[in-house]
Short mmCIF file of C-alpha atoms and ligand atoms in Angstrom, two decimals:
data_model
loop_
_atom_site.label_atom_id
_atom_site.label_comp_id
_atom_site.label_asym_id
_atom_site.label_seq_id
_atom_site.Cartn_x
_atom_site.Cartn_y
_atom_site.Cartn_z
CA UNK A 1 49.23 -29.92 -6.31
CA UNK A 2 51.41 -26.69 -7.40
CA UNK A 3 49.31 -23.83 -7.49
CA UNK A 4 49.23 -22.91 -11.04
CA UNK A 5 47.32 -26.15 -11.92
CA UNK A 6 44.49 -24.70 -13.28
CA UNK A 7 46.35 -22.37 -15.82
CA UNK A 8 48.64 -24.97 -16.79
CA UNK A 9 45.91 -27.15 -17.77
CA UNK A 10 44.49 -24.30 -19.81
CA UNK A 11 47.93 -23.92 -21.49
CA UNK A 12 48.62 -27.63 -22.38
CA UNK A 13 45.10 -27.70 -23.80
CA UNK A 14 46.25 -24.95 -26.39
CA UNK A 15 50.07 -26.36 -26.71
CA UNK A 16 47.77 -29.61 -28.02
CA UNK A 17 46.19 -27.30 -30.38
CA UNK A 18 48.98 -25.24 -31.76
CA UNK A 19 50.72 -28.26 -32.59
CA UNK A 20 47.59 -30.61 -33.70
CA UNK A 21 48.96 -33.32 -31.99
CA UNK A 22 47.16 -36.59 -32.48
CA UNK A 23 43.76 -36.91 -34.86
CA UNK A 24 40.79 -34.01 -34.41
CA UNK A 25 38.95 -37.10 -32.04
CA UNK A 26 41.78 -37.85 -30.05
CA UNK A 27 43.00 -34.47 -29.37
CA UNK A 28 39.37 -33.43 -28.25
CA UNK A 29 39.59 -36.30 -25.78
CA UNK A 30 43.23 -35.54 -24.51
CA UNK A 31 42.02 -31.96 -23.58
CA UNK A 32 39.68 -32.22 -21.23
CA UNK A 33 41.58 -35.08 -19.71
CA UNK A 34 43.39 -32.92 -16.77
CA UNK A 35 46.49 -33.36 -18.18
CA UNK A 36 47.84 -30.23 -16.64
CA UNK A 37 46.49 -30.84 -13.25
CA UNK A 38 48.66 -34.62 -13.59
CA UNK A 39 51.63 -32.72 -14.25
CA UNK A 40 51.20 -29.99 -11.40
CA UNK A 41 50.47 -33.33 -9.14
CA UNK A 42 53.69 -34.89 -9.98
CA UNK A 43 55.77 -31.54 -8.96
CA UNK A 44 54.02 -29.74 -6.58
CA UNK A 45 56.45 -27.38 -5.76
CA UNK A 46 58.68 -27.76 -9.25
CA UNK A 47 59.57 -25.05 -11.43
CA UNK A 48 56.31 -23.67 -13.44
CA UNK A 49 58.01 -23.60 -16.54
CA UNK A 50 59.22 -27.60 -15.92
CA UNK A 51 55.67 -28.14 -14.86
CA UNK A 52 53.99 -27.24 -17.91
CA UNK A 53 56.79 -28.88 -19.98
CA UNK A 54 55.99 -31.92 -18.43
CA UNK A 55 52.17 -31.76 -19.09
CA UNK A 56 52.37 -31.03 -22.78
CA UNK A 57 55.20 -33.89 -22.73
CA UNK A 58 52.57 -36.24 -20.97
CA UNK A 59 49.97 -34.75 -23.19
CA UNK A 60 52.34 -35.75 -26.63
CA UNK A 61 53.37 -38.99 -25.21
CA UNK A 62 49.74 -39.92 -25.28
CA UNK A 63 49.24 -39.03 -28.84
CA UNK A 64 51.97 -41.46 -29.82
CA UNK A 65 50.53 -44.01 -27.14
CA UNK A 66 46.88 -43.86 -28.52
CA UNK A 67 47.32 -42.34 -31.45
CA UNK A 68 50.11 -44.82 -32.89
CA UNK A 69 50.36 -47.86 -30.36
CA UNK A 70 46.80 -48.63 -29.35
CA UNK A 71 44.67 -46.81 -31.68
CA UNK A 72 46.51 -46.42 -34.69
CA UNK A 73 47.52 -48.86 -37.34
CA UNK A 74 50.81 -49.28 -36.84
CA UNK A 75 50.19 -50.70 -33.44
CA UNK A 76 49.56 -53.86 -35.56
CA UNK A 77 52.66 -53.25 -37.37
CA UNK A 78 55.48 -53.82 -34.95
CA UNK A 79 58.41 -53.30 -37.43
CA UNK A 80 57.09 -50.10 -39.30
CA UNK A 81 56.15 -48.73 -35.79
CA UNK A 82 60.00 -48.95 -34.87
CA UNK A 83 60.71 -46.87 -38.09
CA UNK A 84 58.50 -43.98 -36.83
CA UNK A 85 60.02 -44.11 -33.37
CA UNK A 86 63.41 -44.35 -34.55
CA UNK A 87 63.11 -40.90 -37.37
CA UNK A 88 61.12 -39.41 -33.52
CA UNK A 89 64.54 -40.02 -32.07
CA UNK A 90 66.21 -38.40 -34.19
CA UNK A 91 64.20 -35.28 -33.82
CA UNK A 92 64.82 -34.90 -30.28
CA UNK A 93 68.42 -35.62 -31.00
CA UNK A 94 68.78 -33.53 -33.72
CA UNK A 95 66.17 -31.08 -33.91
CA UNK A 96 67.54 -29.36 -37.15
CA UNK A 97 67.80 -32.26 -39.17
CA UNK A 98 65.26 -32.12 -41.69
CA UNK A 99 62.96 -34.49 -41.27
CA UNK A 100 58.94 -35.40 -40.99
CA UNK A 101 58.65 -31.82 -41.39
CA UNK A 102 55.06 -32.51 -41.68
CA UNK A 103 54.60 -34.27 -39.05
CA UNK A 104 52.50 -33.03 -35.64
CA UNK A 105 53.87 -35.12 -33.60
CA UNK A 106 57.60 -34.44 -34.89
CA UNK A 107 56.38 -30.91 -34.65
CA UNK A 108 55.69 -30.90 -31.18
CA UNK A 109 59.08 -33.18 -30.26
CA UNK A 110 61.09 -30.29 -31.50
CA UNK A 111 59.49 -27.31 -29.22
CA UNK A 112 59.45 -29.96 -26.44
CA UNK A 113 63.39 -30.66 -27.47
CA UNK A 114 64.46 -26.54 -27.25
CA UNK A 115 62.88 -26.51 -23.68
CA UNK A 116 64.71 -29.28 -22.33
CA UNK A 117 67.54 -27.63 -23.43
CA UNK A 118 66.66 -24.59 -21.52
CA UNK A 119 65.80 -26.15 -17.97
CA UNK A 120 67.77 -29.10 -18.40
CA UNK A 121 71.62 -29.92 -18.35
CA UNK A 122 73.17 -31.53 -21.57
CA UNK A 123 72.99 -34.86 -19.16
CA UNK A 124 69.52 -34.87 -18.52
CA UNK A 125 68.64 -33.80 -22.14
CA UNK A 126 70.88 -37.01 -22.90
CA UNK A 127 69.08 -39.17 -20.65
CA UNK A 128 65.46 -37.77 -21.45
CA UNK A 129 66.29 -38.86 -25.22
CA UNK A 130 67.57 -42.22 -23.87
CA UNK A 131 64.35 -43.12 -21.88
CA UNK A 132 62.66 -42.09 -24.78
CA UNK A 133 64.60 -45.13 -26.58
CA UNK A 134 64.07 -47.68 -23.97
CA UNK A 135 60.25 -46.29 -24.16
CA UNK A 136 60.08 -46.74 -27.84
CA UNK A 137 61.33 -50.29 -27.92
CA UNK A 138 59.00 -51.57 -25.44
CA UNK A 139 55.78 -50.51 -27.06
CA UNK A 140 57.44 -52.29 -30.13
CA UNK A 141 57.52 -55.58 -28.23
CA UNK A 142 53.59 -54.99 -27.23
CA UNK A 143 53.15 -54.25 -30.73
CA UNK A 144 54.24 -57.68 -31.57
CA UNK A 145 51.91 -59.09 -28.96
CA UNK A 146 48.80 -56.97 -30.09
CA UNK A 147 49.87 -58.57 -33.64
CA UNK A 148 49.96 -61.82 -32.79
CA UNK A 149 46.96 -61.38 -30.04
CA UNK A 150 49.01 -63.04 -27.69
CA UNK A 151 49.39 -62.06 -24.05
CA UNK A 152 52.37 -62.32 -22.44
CA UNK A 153 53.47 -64.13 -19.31
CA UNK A 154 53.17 -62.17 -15.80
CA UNK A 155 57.40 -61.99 -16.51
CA UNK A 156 57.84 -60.87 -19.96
CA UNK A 157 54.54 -58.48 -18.90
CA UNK A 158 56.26 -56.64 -15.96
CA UNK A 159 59.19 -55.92 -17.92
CA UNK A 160 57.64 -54.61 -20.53
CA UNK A 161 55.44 -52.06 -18.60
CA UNK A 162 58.20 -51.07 -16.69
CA UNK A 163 58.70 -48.72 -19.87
CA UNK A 164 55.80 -48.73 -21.76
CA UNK A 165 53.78 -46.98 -19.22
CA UNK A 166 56.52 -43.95 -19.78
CA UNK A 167 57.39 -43.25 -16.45
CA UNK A 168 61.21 -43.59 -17.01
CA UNK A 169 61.02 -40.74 -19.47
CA UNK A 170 58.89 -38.35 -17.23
CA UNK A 171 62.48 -38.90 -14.56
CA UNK A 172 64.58 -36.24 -15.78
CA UNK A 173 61.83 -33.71 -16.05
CA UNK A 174 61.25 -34.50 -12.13
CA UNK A 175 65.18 -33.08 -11.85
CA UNK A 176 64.65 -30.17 -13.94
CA UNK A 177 61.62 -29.49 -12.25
CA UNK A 178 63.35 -28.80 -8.88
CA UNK A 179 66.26 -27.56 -10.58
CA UNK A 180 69.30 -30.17 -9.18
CA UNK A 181 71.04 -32.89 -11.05
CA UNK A 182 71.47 -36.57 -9.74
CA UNK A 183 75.05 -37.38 -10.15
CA UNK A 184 75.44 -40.98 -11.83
CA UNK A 185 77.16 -42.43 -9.41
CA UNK A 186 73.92 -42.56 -7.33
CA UNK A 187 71.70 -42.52 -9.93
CA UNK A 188 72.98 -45.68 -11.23
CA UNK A 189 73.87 -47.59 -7.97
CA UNK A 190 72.20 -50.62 -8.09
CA UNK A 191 69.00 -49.67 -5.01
CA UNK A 192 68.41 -45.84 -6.97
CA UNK A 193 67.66 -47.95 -9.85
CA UNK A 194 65.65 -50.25 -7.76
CA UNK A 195 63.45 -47.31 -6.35
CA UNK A 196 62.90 -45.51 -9.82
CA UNK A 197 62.01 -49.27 -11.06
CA UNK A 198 60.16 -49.40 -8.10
CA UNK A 199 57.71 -46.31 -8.50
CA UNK A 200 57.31 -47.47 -12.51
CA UNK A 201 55.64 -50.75 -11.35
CA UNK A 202 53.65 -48.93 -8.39
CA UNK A 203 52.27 -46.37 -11.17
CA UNK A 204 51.85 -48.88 -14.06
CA UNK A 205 49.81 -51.35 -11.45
CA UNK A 206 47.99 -48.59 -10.20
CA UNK A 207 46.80 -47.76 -13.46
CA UNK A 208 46.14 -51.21 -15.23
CA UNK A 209 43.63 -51.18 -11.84
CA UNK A 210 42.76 -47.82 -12.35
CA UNK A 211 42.27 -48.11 -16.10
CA UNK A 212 40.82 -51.98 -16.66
CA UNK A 213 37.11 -50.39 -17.34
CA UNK A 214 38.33 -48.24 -19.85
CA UNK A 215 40.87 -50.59 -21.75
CA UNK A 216 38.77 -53.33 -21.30
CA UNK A 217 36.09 -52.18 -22.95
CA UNK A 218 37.97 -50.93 -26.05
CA UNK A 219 36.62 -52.58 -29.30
CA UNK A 220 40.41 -53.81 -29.80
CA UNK A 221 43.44 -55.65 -27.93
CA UNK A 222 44.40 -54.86 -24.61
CA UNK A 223 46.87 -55.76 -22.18
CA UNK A 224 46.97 -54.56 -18.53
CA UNK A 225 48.42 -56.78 -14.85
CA UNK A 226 44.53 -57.89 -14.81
CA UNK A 227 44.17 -59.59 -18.23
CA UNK A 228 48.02 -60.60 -17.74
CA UNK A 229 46.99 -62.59 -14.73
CA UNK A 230 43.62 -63.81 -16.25
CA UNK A 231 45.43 -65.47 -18.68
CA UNK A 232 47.59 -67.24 -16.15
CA UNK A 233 44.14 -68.95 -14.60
CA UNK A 234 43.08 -66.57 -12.33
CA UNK A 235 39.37 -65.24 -11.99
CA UNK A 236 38.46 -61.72 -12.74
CA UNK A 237 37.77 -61.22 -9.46
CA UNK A 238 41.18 -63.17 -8.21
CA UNK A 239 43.13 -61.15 -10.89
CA UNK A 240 42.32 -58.29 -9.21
CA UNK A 241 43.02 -58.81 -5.74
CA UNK A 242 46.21 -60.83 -6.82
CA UNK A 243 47.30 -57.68 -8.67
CA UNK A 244 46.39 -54.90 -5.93
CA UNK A 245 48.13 -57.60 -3.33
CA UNK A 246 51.29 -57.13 -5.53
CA UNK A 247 51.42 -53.17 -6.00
CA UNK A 248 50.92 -53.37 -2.09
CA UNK A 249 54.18 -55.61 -1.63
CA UNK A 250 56.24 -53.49 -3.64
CA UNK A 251 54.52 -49.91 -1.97
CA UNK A 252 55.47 -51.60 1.30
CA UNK A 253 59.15 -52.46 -0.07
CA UNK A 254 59.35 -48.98 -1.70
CA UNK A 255 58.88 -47.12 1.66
CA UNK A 256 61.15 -48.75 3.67
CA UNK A 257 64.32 -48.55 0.67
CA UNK A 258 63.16 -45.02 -0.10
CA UNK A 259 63.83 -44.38 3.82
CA UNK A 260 66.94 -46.50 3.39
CA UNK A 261 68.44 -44.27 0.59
CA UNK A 262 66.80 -41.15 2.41
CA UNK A 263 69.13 -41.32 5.47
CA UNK A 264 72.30 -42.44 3.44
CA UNK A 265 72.16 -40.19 0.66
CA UNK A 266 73.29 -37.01 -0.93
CA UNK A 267 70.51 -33.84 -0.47
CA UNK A 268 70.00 -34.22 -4.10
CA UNK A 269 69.37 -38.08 -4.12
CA UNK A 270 67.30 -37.41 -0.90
CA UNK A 271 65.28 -34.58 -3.10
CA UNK A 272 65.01 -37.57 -6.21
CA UNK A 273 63.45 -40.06 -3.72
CA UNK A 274 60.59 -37.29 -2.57
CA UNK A 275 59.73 -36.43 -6.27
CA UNK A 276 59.65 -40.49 -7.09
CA UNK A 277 56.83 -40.47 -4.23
CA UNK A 278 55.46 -37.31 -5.08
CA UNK A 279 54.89 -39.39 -9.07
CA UNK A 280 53.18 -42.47 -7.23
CA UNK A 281 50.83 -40.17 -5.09
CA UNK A 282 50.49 -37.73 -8.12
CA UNK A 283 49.45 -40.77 -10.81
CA UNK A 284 47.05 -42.49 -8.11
CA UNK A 285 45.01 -39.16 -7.52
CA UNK A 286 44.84 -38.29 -10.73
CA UNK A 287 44.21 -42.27 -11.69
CA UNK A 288 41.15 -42.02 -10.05
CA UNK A 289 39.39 -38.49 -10.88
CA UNK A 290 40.35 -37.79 -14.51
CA UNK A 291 37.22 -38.55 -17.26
CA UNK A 292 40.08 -40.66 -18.77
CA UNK A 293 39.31 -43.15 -16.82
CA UNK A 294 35.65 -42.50 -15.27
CA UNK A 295 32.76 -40.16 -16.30
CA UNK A 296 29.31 -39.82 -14.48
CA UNK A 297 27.95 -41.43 -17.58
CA UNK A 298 30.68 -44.33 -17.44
CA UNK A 299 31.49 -44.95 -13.97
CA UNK A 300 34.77 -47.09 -13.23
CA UNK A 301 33.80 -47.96 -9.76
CA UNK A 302 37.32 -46.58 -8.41
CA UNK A 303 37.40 -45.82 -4.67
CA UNK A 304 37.47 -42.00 -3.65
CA UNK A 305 40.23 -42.46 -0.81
CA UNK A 306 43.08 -44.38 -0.51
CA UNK A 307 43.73 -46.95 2.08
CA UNK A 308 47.30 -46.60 4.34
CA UNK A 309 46.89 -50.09 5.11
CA UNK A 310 48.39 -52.78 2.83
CA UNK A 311 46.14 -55.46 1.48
CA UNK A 312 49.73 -57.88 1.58
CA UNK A 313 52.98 -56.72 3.30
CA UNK A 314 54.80 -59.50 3.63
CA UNK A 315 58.24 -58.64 2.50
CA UNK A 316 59.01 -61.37 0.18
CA UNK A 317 59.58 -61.52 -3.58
CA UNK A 318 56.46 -61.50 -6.00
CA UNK A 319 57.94 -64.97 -7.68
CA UNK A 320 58.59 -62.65 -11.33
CA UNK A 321 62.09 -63.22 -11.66
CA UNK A 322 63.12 -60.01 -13.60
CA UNK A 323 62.49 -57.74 -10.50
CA UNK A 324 62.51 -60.53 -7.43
CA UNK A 325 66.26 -59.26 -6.63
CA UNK A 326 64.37 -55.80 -5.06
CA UNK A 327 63.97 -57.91 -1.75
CA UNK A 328 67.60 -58.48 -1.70
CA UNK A 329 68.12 -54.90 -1.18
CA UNK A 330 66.27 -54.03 2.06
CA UNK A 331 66.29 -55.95 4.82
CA UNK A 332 63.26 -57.53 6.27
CA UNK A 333 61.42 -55.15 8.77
CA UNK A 334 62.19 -56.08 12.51
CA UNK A 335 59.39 -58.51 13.69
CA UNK A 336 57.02 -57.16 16.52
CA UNK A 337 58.86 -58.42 19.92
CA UNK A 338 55.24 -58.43 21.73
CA UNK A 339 53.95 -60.67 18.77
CA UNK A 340 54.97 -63.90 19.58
CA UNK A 341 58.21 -65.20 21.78
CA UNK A 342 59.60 -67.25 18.71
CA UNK A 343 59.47 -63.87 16.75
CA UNK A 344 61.23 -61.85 20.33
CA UNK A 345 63.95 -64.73 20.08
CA UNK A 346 64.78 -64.26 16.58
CA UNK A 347 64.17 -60.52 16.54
C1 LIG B 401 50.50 -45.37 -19.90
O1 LIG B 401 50.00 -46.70 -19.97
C2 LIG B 401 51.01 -44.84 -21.19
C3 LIG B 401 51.85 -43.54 -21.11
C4 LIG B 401 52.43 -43.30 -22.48
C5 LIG B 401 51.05 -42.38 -20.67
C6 LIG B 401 51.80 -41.11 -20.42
C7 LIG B 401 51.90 -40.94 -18.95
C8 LIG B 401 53.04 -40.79 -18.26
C9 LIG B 401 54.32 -40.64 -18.91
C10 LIG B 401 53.10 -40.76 -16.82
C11 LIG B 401 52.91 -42.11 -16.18
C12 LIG B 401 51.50 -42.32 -15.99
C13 LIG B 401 50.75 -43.42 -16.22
C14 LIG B 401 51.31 -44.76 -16.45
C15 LIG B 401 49.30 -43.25 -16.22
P1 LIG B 401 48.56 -47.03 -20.56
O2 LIG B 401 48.02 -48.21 -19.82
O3 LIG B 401 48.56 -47.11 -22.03
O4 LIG B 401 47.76 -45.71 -20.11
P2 LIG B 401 46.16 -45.56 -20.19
O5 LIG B 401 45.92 -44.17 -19.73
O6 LIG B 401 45.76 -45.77 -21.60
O7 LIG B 401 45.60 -46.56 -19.25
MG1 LIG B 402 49.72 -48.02 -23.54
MG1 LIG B 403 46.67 -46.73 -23.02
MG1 LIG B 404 46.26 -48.42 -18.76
#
């Protein structure tokens, strides 16, 4: 955790209030949430400045995510939703242009916007606003589901959540944190993408587990892995260990291509890799100890430690077509030559 976590907190908590973001309720909840501490979890050693940017980031992105998508009305209004987001763009392209000047949440884009600028390149400010897109237009599609009060299949669903849980946009901030720029020749090749794409379904799994007491319980629609798989036949109980089995797969894939791209790679792609762990490890600890999720007075049951043995590790594809091409990219682990002598003659 970097060592200015519990000041950064504090300041994130008043960012929240100088710019009102969200409604008086929600804002009182975001607060105590440990936003701050999630941040200095993610980059431990970052930049302070890029540290505290991302918190109040996180911090705003969940007043759009509760406040608009999942709380709000127009998370029953897919197409007006995709006006808001759209004039939001703008903002953070254009922070001059004159527009929702009354808005919080606008508001609070801009100042984000100018410090971007100031610890990021043009590049990353580029991408940042792009993610933001990509972002955008997936809580649109869920939008349309909570509409409809349909639940997508386990496909559709992991496509979807690998942007609407926002951890493409929280990417370039992990650059700027540690001050180095990922050239796009390796940031695009075809395995980089696979590992960022990677970490989003590790932290998005990790928290529909960590999170299914909270969102299940809301009065409204919800849609997390569990309820996803639910739908598809499977037991609560089933749903669960189905769904922890998967994160495990792809944790177990994960390590071996982030070792992979570790050897091979440039020192900056080398440094990307470590901060994409250090956002899985971050998001799992603070998955599991911020009142967001569990409260003495409305305990989630979530385990206090972490296991470093998989519940599945076979290295084969989870059967969801838009991601089973990962296991094309890393080549199945040697087998264990004292294991069996069919397994020493094919090793
Ligand atoms: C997460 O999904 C929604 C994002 C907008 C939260 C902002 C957090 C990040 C950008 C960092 C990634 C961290 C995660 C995914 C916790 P969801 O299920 O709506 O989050 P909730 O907290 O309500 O379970
Ligand atoms: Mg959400
Ligand atoms: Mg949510
Ligand atoms: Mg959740």
């Amino acid at each position: 955790m970097h060592p200015r976590h519990a000041d950064i907190d504090v300041q994130t908590a008043a960012w929240a209030e100088t710019f009102r973001i969200g409604s008086d309720d929600l804002r009182a909840k975001l607060v105590v949430q440990d936003i701050g501490t999630f941040s200095a979890r993610i980059l431990p050693e970052g930049k302070e400045e890029v540290v505290s940017l991302l918190a109040d980031f996180v911090l705003w992105l969940f007043g759009v995510d509760d406040g608009h998508c999942e709380e709000g009305e127009l998370g029953h209004r897919p197409g007006d939703l995709a006006g808001l987001l759209h004039r939001l763009i703008r903002v953070a392209q254009n922070p001059e242009a004159p527009m929702m000047t009354d808005d919080p949440l606008a508001a609070g884009l801009r100042d984000l916007r100018l410090r971007v600028d100031r610890y990021g390149t043009p590049g990353q400010t580029a991408r940042w606003i792009d993610a933001l897109r990509e972002y955008f237009f997936s809580v649109v599609w869920e939008a349309a589901h909570r509409r409809a009060g349909t639940v997508p299949d386990l496909n559709d669903y992991t496509l979807m959540r690998l942007y609407d849980g926002a951890t493409s946009v929280v990417l370039p901030m992990l650059e700027m944190g540690y001050g180095f720029e990922l050239q796009p020749h390796e940031r695009d090749r075809t395995a980089v993408r696979a590992a960022a794409e990677m970490a989003s379904f590790i932290i998005t799994w990790d928290n529909d587990i960590f999170s299914h007491h909270k969102e299940r319980r809301s009065s409204g629609y919800y849609l997390n892995a569990l309820r996803v798989l639910e739908e598809e036949g499977l037991s609560p109980e089933k749903a669960l260990r189905t769904a922890i089995g998967q994160r495990d797969r792809v944790m177990c894939l994960y390590v071996r291509l982030a070792e992979q791209l570790s050897r091979e790679g440039s020192p900056q792609l080398r440094q990307y890799v470590a901060n994409l762990s250090s956002f899985i490890r971050g998001a799992q600890d603070w998955g599991i100890s911020s009142v967001r999720y569990t409260t003495p007075d409305d305990p989630a049951n979530l385990p206090p430690v972490f296991s470093d043995t998989p519940t599945d590790d076979r290295h084969e594809p989870l059967g969801i077509p838009a991601v089973d091409w990962w296991w094309d990219l890393v080549p199945a682990p040697a087998r264990d030559l004292t294991a069996a002598p069919t397994a020493a003659r094919t090793a």
